[in-house]
PDB file of C-alpha atoms and ligand atoms in Angstrom:
ATOM      1  CA  MET A 126     -94.326 288.752  50.416  1.00  0.00           C
ATOM      2  CA  SER A 127     -94.389 285.342  50.369  1.00  0.00           C
ATOM      3  CA  LYS A 128     -93.922 282.878  53.217  1.00  0.00           C
ATOM      4  CA  HIS A 129     -91.275 280.544  51.271  1.00  0.00           C
ATOM      5  CA  PRO A 130     -87.856 280.840  52.263  1.00  0.00           C
ATOM      6  CA  ARG A 131     -85.662 283.337  50.064  1.00  0.00           C
ATOM      7  CA  ILE A 132     -82.753 283.893  48.062  1.00  0.00           C
ATOM      8  CA  LEU A 133     -81.314 286.526  47.349  1.00  0.00           C
ATOM      9  CA  LEU A 134     -78.967 287.788  43.972  1.00  0.00           C
ATOM     10  CA  THR A 135     -77.324 289.719  42.688  1.00  0.00           C
ATOM     11  CA  GLY A 136     -75.884 291.556  40.099  1.00  0.00           C
ATOM     12  CA  PHE A 137     -73.550 293.820  38.550  1.00  0.00           C
ATOM     13  CA  THR A 138     -74.413 296.955  36.736  1.00  0.00           C
ATOM     14  CA  PRO A 139     -71.641 297.541  33.647  1.00  0.00           C
ATOM     15  CA  PHE A 140     -68.229 298.930  34.134  1.00  0.00           C
ATOM     16  CA  GLY A 141     -64.540 299.359  32.979  1.00  0.00           C
ATOM     17  CA  ASP A 142     -65.121 300.351  29.457  1.00  0.00           C
ATOM     18  CA  GLU A 143     -68.532 297.527  28.915  1.00  0.00           C
ATOM     19  CA  THR A 144     -72.314 298.829  28.622  1.00  0.00           C
ATOM     20  CA  ILE A 145     -73.799 295.206  30.069  1.00  0.00           C
ATOM     21  CA  ASN A 146     -72.949 293.769  32.756  1.00  0.00           C
ATOM     22  CA  PRO A 147     -73.431 289.540  32.168  1.00  0.00           C
ATOM     23  CA  SER A 148     -74.295 288.749  35.699  1.00  0.00           C
ATOM     24  CA  TRP A 149     -77.462 291.333  35.529  1.00  0.00           C
ATOM     25  CA  GLU A 150     -78.381 290.423  32.395  1.00  0.00           C
ATOM     26  CA  ALA A 151     -78.717 286.446  33.816  1.00  0.00           C
ATOM     27  CA  VAL A 152     -79.447 287.439  37.674  1.00  0.00           C
ATOM     28  CA  ARG A 153     -82.646 289.362  36.480  1.00  0.00           C
ATOM     29  CA  GLN A 154     -84.224 286.939  34.370  1.00  0.00           C
ATOM     30  CA  LEU A 155     -84.619 284.825  38.043  1.00  0.00           C
ATOM     31  CA  HIS A 156     -86.165 287.239  39.232  1.00  0.00           C
ATOM     32  CA  ASP A 157     -89.509 285.808  41.066  1.00  0.00           C
ATOM     33  CA  ARG A 158     -88.115 282.161  40.003  1.00  0.00           C
ATOM     34  CA  GLU A 159     -89.287 279.747  42.888  1.00  0.00           C
ATOM     35  CA  ILE A 160     -86.344 277.442  42.436  1.00  0.00           C
ATOM     36  CA  ALA A 161     -86.749 273.907  45.322  1.00  0.00           C
ATOM     37  CA  GLY A 162     -88.526 275.682  47.500  1.00  0.00           C
ATOM     38  CA  HIS A 163     -87.331 279.403  47.498  1.00  0.00           C
ATOM     39  CA  ARG A 164     -88.180 282.146  46.136  1.00  0.00           C
ATOM     40  CA  VAL A 165     -85.150 284.844  44.271  1.00  0.00           C
ATOM     41  CA  VAL A 166     -85.720 288.115  44.574  1.00  0.00           C
ATOM     42  CA  ALA A 167     -82.249 289.494  42.097  1.00  0.00           C
ATOM     43  CA  ARG A 168     -80.924 292.941  42.640  1.00  0.00           C
ATOM     44  CA  LEU A 169     -78.809 295.060  41.041  1.00  0.00           C
ATOM     45  CA  LEU A 170     -75.547 295.973  42.572  1.00  0.00           C
ATOM     46  CA  PRO A 171     -73.518 299.147  41.556  1.00  0.00           C
ATOM     47  CA  THR A 172     -69.945 298.337  40.940  1.00  0.00           C
ATOM     48  CA  VAL A 173     -68.946 301.152  43.509  1.00  0.00           C
ATOM     49  CA  PHE A 174     -68.025 299.743  47.152  1.00  0.00           C
ATOM     50  CA  GLU A 175     -68.922 301.972  49.296  1.00  0.00           C
ATOM     51  CA  ALA A 176     -73.096 301.519  47.155  1.00  0.00           C
ATOM     52  CA  SER A 177     -73.002 298.483  47.743  1.00  0.00           C
ATOM     53  CA  GLN A 178     -72.432 297.998  51.289  1.00  0.00           C
ATOM     54  CA  ARG A 179     -75.765 299.784  52.233  1.00  0.00           C
ATOM     55  CA  GLU A 180     -77.337 298.632  49.505  1.00  0.00           C
ATOM     56  CA  LEU A 181     -76.334 295.185  49.920  1.00  0.00           C
ATOM     57  CA  GLU A 182     -77.203 296.113  53.537  1.00  0.00           C
ATOM     58  CA  GLN A 183     -80.546 297.629  52.684  1.00  0.00           C
ATOM     59  CA  ALA A 184     -81.528 294.305  50.461  1.00  0.00           C
ATOM     60  CA  VAL A 185     -80.584 292.112  53.096  1.00  0.00           C
ATOM     61  CA  GLN A 186     -82.669 293.831  55.215  1.00  0.00           C
ATOM     62  CA  GLY A 187     -85.411 294.074  54.118  1.00  0.00           C
ATOM     63  CA  ILE A 188     -85.579 291.002  51.922  1.00  0.00           C
ATOM     64  CA  GLN A 189     -83.840 288.015  55.445  1.00  0.00           C
ATOM     65  CA  PRO A 190     -82.826 285.709  53.048  1.00  0.00           C
ATOM     66  CA  SER A 191     -81.341 281.821  53.992  1.00  0.00           C
ATOM     67  CA  LEU A 192     -79.669 282.155  51.096  1.00  0.00           C
ATOM     68  CA  LEU A 193     -77.227 284.662  49.686  1.00  0.00           C
ATOM     69  CA  LEU A 194     -76.241 284.605  46.020  1.00  0.00           C
ATOM     70  CA  GLY A 195     -73.489 286.945  44.137  1.00  0.00           C
ATOM     71  CA  VAL A 196     -73.019 287.413  40.518  1.00  0.00           C
ATOM     72  CA  GLY A 197     -69.809 289.543  39.079  1.00  0.00           C
ATOM     73  CA  GLN A 198     -68.708 289.665  35.334  1.00  0.00           C
ATOM     74  CA  ALA A 199     -64.682 287.761  35.090  1.00  0.00           C
ATOM     75  CA  GLY A 200     -63.273 289.210  32.133  1.00  0.00           C
ATOM     76  CA  GLY A 201     -61.453 286.488  30.317  1.00  0.00           C
ATOM     77  CA  ARG A 202     -62.365 283.930  32.529  1.00  0.00           C
ATOM     78  CA  SER A 203     -63.900 280.821  29.791  1.00  0.00           C
ATOM     79  CA  ARG A 204     -66.837 278.573  32.770  1.00  0.00           C
ATOM     80  CA  LEU A 205     -68.831 279.601  36.110  1.00  0.00           C
ATOM     81  CA  SER A 206     -66.218 280.099  37.900  1.00  0.00           C
ATOM     82  CA  ILE A 207     -67.264 279.523  41.445  1.00  0.00           C
ATOM     83  CA  GLU A 208     -65.532 280.876  44.073  1.00  0.00           C
ATOM     84  CA  ARG A 209     -64.785 279.126  47.230  1.00  0.00           C
ATOM     85  CA  VAL A 210     -63.255 282.218  49.575  1.00  0.00           C
ATOM     86  CA  ALA A 211     -63.666 285.829  49.717  1.00  0.00           C
ATOM     87  CA  ILE A 212     -60.850 287.933  51.352  1.00  0.00           C
ATOM     88  CA  ASN A 213     -60.564 291.387  54.184  1.00  0.00           C
ATOM     89  CA  VAL A 214     -59.111 293.071  51.262  1.00  0.00           C
ATOM     90  CA  GLN A 215     -60.235 295.628  48.615  1.00  0.00           C
ATOM     91  CA  ASP A 216     -57.143 296.970  46.069  1.00  0.00           C
ATOM     92  CA  ALA A 217     -58.223 298.784  43.418  1.00  0.00           C
ATOM     93  CA  ARG A 218     -57.074 297.783  39.702  1.00  0.00           C
ATOM     94  CA  LEU A 219     -59.531 301.192  38.220  1.00  0.00           C
ATOM     95  CA  PRO A 220     -61.549 303.149  40.267  1.00  0.00           C
ATOM     96  CA  ASP A 221     -65.128 302.604  40.829  1.00  0.00           C
ATOM     97  CA  ASN A 222     -68.692 303.726  39.010  1.00  0.00           C
ATOM     98  CA  GLU A 223     -68.192 306.888  41.590  1.00  0.00           C
ATOM     99  CA  GLY A 224     -64.998 307.356  41.038  1.00  0.00           C
ATOM    100  CA  ALA A 225     -62.887 305.812  44.289  1.00  0.00           C
ATOM    101  CA  GLN A 226     -59.971 303.947  44.057  1.00  0.00           C
ATOM    102  CA  PRO A 227     -58.833 301.553  47.637  1.00  0.00           C
ATOM    103  CA  ILE A 228     -55.525 300.594  48.055  1.00  0.00           C
ATOM    104  CA  ASP A 229     -55.227 297.969  50.384  1.00  0.00           C
ATOM    105  CA  GLU A 230     -57.956 298.874  52.803  1.00  0.00           C
ATOM    106  CA  PRO A 231     -60.361 296.133  54.245  1.00  0.00           C
ATOM    107  CA  VAL A 232     -63.817 295.320  53.810  1.00  0.00           C
ATOM    108  CA  VAL A 233     -64.869 294.948  57.217  1.00  0.00           C
ATOM    109  CA  ALA A 234     -62.025 296.299  60.109  1.00  0.00           C
ATOM    110  CA  ASP A 235     -60.673 294.076  62.459  1.00  0.00           C
ATOM    111  CA  GLY A 236     -63.151 291.250  60.619  1.00  0.00           C
ATOM    112  CA  PRO A 237     -61.198 288.250  59.257  1.00  0.00           C
ATOM    113  CA  ALA A 238     -58.645 287.736  56.860  1.00  0.00           C
ATOM    114  CA  ALA A 239     -61.116 286.081  54.902  1.00  0.00           C
ATOM    115  CA  TYR A 240     -64.272 283.912  55.144  1.00  0.00           C
ATOM    116  CA  PHE A 241     -65.171 279.878  52.935  1.00  0.00           C
ATOM    117  CA  SER A 242     -68.052 280.701  50.789  1.00  0.00           C
ATOM    118  CA  THR A 243     -70.868 278.491  52.600  1.00  0.00           C
ATOM    119  CA  LEU A 244     -72.218 276.630  50.290  1.00  0.00           C
ATOM    120  CA  PRO A 245     -71.904 273.455  48.698  1.00  0.00           C
ATOM    121  CA  ILE A 246     -69.165 274.123  46.677  1.00  0.00           C
ATOM    122  CA  LYS A 247     -68.335 270.815  45.144  1.00  0.00           C
ATOM    123  CA  ALA A 248     -72.180 269.860  44.632  1.00  0.00           C
ATOM    124  CA  MET A 249     -72.489 272.389  42.535  1.00  0.00           C
ATOM    125  CA  LEU A 250     -69.521 271.988  40.667  1.00  0.00           C
ATOM    126  CA  GLY A 251     -70.340 268.548  40.030  1.00  0.00           C
ATOM    127  CA  ALA A 252     -74.159 269.252  39.288  1.00  0.00           C
ATOM    128  CA  LEU A 253     -72.809 271.578  35.988  1.00  0.00           C
ATOM    129  CA  GLN A 254     -69.880 269.763  35.136  1.00  0.00           C
ATOM    130  CA  ALA A 255     -73.122 266.626  34.668  1.00  0.00           C
ATOM    131  CA  HIS A 256     -75.737 269.014  32.819  1.00  0.00           C
ATOM    132  CA  ASP A 257     -72.615 269.971  30.446  1.00  0.00           C
ATOM    133  CA  LEU A 258     -71.874 272.955  31.682  1.00  0.00           C
ATOM    134  CA  PRO A 259     -68.430 274.889  31.910  1.00  0.00           C
ATOM    135  CA  ALA A 260     -67.211 275.048  35.155  1.00  0.00           C
ATOM    136  CA  GLU A 261     -64.216 275.401  37.940  1.00  0.00           C
ATOM    137  CA  ILE A 262     -63.989 275.889  41.337  1.00  0.00           C
ATOM    138  CA  SER A 263     -62.424 279.691  41.570  1.00  0.00           C
ATOM    139  CA  ASN A 264     -59.715 279.793  44.345  1.00  0.00           C
ATOM    140  CA  THR A 265     -59.592 284.362  43.930  1.00  0.00           C
ATOM    141  CA  ALA A 266     -62.386 286.167  43.259  1.00  0.00           C
ATOM    142  CA  GLY A 267     -60.744 289.489  43.049  1.00  0.00           C
ATOM    143  CA  THR A 268     -60.070 292.748  45.437  1.00  0.00           C
ATOM    144  CA  TYR A 269     -61.964 294.870  42.992  1.00  0.00           C
ATOM    145  CA  VAL A 270     -65.579 295.181  43.720  1.00  0.00           C
ATOM    146  CA  CYS A 271     -67.295 291.410  44.463  1.00  0.00           C
ATOM    147  CA  ASN A 272     -64.824 290.008  46.076  1.00  0.00           C
ATOM    148  CA  HIS A 273     -65.746 293.003  47.820  1.00  0.00           C
ATOM    149  CA  VAL A 274     -69.881 292.682  47.537  1.00  0.00           C
ATOM    150  CA  ALA A 275     -68.842 287.846  48.328  1.00  0.00           C
ATOM    151  CA  TYR A 276     -66.576 289.149  51.300  1.00  0.00           C
ATOM    152  CA  LEU A 277     -69.997 290.732  53.468  1.00  0.00           C
ATOM    153  CA  MET A 278     -72.608 288.739  51.585  1.00  0.00           C
ATOM    154  CA  LEU A 279     -70.677 286.209  54.143  1.00  0.00           C
ATOM    155  CA  HIS A 280     -70.174 288.846  56.413  1.00  0.00           C
ATOM    156  CA  LEU A 281     -73.869 289.506  56.801  1.00  0.00           C
ATOM    157  CA  ALA A 282     -74.338 285.523  56.727  1.00  0.00           C
ATOM    158  CA  ALA A 283     -72.353 284.510  59.265  1.00  0.00           C
ATOM    159  CA  ARG A 284     -74.839 287.346  61.766  1.00  0.00           C
ATOM    160  CA  ARG A 285     -78.275 285.810  60.191  1.00  0.00           C
ATOM    161  CA  PRO A 286     -78.417 281.932  61.460  1.00  0.00           C
ATOM    162  CA  GLY A 287     -78.797 279.500  59.112  1.00  0.00           C
ATOM    163  CA  ALA A 288     -78.154 282.165  56.219  1.00  0.00           C
ATOM    164  CA  ARG A 289     -75.315 280.913  53.660  1.00  0.00           C
ATOM    165  CA  ALA A 290     -74.100 282.717  51.274  1.00  0.00           C
ATOM    166  CA  GLY A 291     -71.230 281.895  47.800  1.00  0.00           C
ATOM    167  CA  PHE A 292     -70.229 283.718  44.829  1.00  0.00           C
ATOM    168  CA  ILE A 293     -70.281 282.552  41.231  1.00  0.00           C
ATOM    169  CA  HIS A 294     -68.026 284.766  38.894  1.00  0.00           C
ATOM    170  CA  ILE A 295     -68.867 284.658  34.966  1.00  0.00           C
ATOM    171  CA  PRO A 296     -68.083 285.284  31.792  1.00  0.00           C
ATOM    172  CA  TYR A 297     -68.427 287.736  29.285  1.00  0.00           C
ATOM    173  CA  LEU A 298     -71.349 287.752  27.133  1.00  0.00           C
ATOM    174  CA  PRO A 299     -70.979 286.613  23.223  1.00  0.00           C
ATOM    175  CA  ALA A 300     -71.663 290.410  22.476  1.00  0.00           C
ATOM    176  CA  GLN A 301     -68.417 291.708  24.910  1.00  0.00           C
ATOM    177  CA  ALA A 302     -66.257 288.999  24.285  1.00  0.00           C
ATOM    178  CA  ALA A 303     -66.850 289.449  20.269  1.00  0.00           C
ATOM    179  CA  ARG A 304     -64.617 292.511  20.578  1.00  0.00           C
ATOM    180  CA  PHE A 305     -61.084 290.963  21.397  1.00  0.00           C
ATOM    181  CA  PRO A 306     -59.494 288.087  20.305  1.00  0.00           C
ATOM    182  CA  ASN A 307     -59.509 284.547  20.927  1.00  0.00           C
ATOM    183  CA  THR A 308     -61.991 286.026  24.178  1.00  0.00           C
ATOM    184  CA  PRO A 309     -64.292 283.254  25.820  1.00  0.00           C
ATOM    185  CA  SER A 310     -67.714 284.149  26.161  1.00  0.00           C
ATOM    186  CA  MET A 311     -71.422 282.437  27.723  1.00  0.00           C
ATOM    187  CA  ALA A 312     -74.371 283.134  26.061  1.00  0.00           C
ATOM    188  CA  ALA A 313     -77.251 284.022  28.254  1.00  0.00           C
ATOM    189  CA  GLU A 314     -79.492 280.441  28.303  1.00  0.00           C
ATOM    190  CA  ASP A 315     -76.532 279.095  29.889  1.00  0.00           C
ATOM    191  CA  VAL A 316     -75.776 281.154  32.424  1.00  0.00           C
ATOM    192  CA  VAL A 317     -79.297 281.293  33.190  1.00  0.00           C
ATOM    193  CA  ARG A 318     -79.569 278.275  33.404  1.00  0.00           C
ATOM    194  CA  GLY A 319     -75.964 277.201  34.894  1.00  0.00           C
ATOM    195  CA  LEU A 320     -77.381 280.208  38.023  1.00  0.00           C
ATOM    196  CA  ALA A 321     -80.585 278.485  38.425  1.00  0.00           C
ATOM    197  CA  LEU A 322     -78.874 274.839  38.774  1.00  0.00           C
ATOM    198  CA  ALA A 323     -76.825 276.141  41.373  1.00  0.00           C
ATOM    199  CA  LEU A 324     -78.980 276.871  43.628  1.00  0.00           C
ATOM    200  CA  GLU A 325     -80.559 274.626  43.760  1.00  0.00           C
ATOM    201  CA  VAL A 326     -77.839 272.132  44.779  1.00  0.00           C
ATOM    202  CA  ALA A 327     -77.572 274.926  47.147  1.00  0.00           C
ATOM    203  CA  ALA A 328     -80.529 275.321  48.425  1.00  0.00           C
ATOM    204  CA  THR A 329     -81.328 271.202  48.585  1.00  0.00           C
ATOM    205  CA  HIS A 330     -77.667 270.612  50.510  1.00  0.00           C
ATOM    206  CA  ARG A 331     -75.616 271.335  53.417  1.00  0.00           C
ATOM    207  CA  GLU A 332     -73.116 269.074  53.670  1.00  0.00           C
ATOM    208  CA  ASP A 333     -70.544 269.785  50.146  1.00  0.00           C
ATOM    209  CA  HIS A 334     -69.889 266.352  48.027  1.00  0.00           C
ATOM    210  CA  ARG A 335     -66.493 265.389  48.491  1.00  0.00           C
ATOM    211  CA  LEU A 336     -64.570 266.021  44.660  1.00  0.00           C
ATOM    212  CA  GLY A 337     -61.146 267.401  44.064  1.00  0.00           C
ATOM    213  CA  ALA A 338     -61.169 269.827  41.704  1.00  0.00           C
ATOM    214  CA  GLY A 339     -57.821 271.121  43.105  1.00  0.00           C
ATOM    215  CA  THR A 340     -54.894 273.313  41.020  1.00  0.00           C
ATOM    216  CA  LEU A 341     -51.236 274.427  41.073  1.00  0.00           C
ATOM    217  CA  ASP A 342     -51.672 277.151  39.674  1.00  0.00           C
TER     218      ASP A 342
HETATM  219  N1  PCA B  57     -67.228 292.313  38.176  1.00  0.00           N
HETATM  220  C1  PCA B  57     -66.392 292.862  38.922  1.00  0.00           C
HETATM  221  C2  PCA B  57     -67.114 294.084  39.549  1.00  0.00           C
HETATM  222  C3  PCA B  57     -68.854 293.915  39.054  1.00  0.00           C
HETATM  223  C4  PCA B  57     -68.148 292.984  38.103  1.00  0.00           C
HETATM  224  O1  PCA B  57     -69.767 292.384  37.359  1.00  0.00           O
HETATM  225  C5  PCA B  57     -65.371 291.447  39.845  1.00  0.00           C
HETATM  226  O2  PCA B  57     -65.024 290.876  39.848  1.00  0.00           O
HETATM  227  O3  PCA B  57     -64.863 292.307  40.626  1.00  0.00           O
END
């Protein structure tokens, strides 16, 4: 493997009624890309609570990343949705791809209640906005497999000196949204451009920007 510091970038397998997952469609296009002196290593994680943990831990062992970014589908969201926080809860509204449906179980027994993203989320937001990409800060990654992986990435990063982690939810692809009325989507090329930009900012900024992006809901 190259001497470059590495970025672990993950996407998910399709779940629920879907046959594709836009996260993997985008993430795989960035595999092996060099971004701000870092090498991107893309990995597909199963939309399965247990197996995603196992595979994430193996990937971190093998790749030794200094930056970890998880990407997942959030059908119904209209923007690149930079997550601020991951919580220590699994509460599955639908069974995962192996049929498990945990209710109110911790991701990590005795882990902290939550982790904040350690990526410069406001600087990432500002860069996406400056490039005319629809983007937002989100204050919940849900309680399904994405939140699970986001929490685990932050938990693992907390144990690796210098490592930082975060998560971005993305909208449906147009082909997915076309099946439902009034459903937002984003073209894969825009998602790929946005993720590359977000990673560039994450790789080059340790301090975040001060930029208001709060909500009242
Ligand atoms: N989205 C789901 C899990 C996999 C994915 O792409 C979520 O938001 O939890």
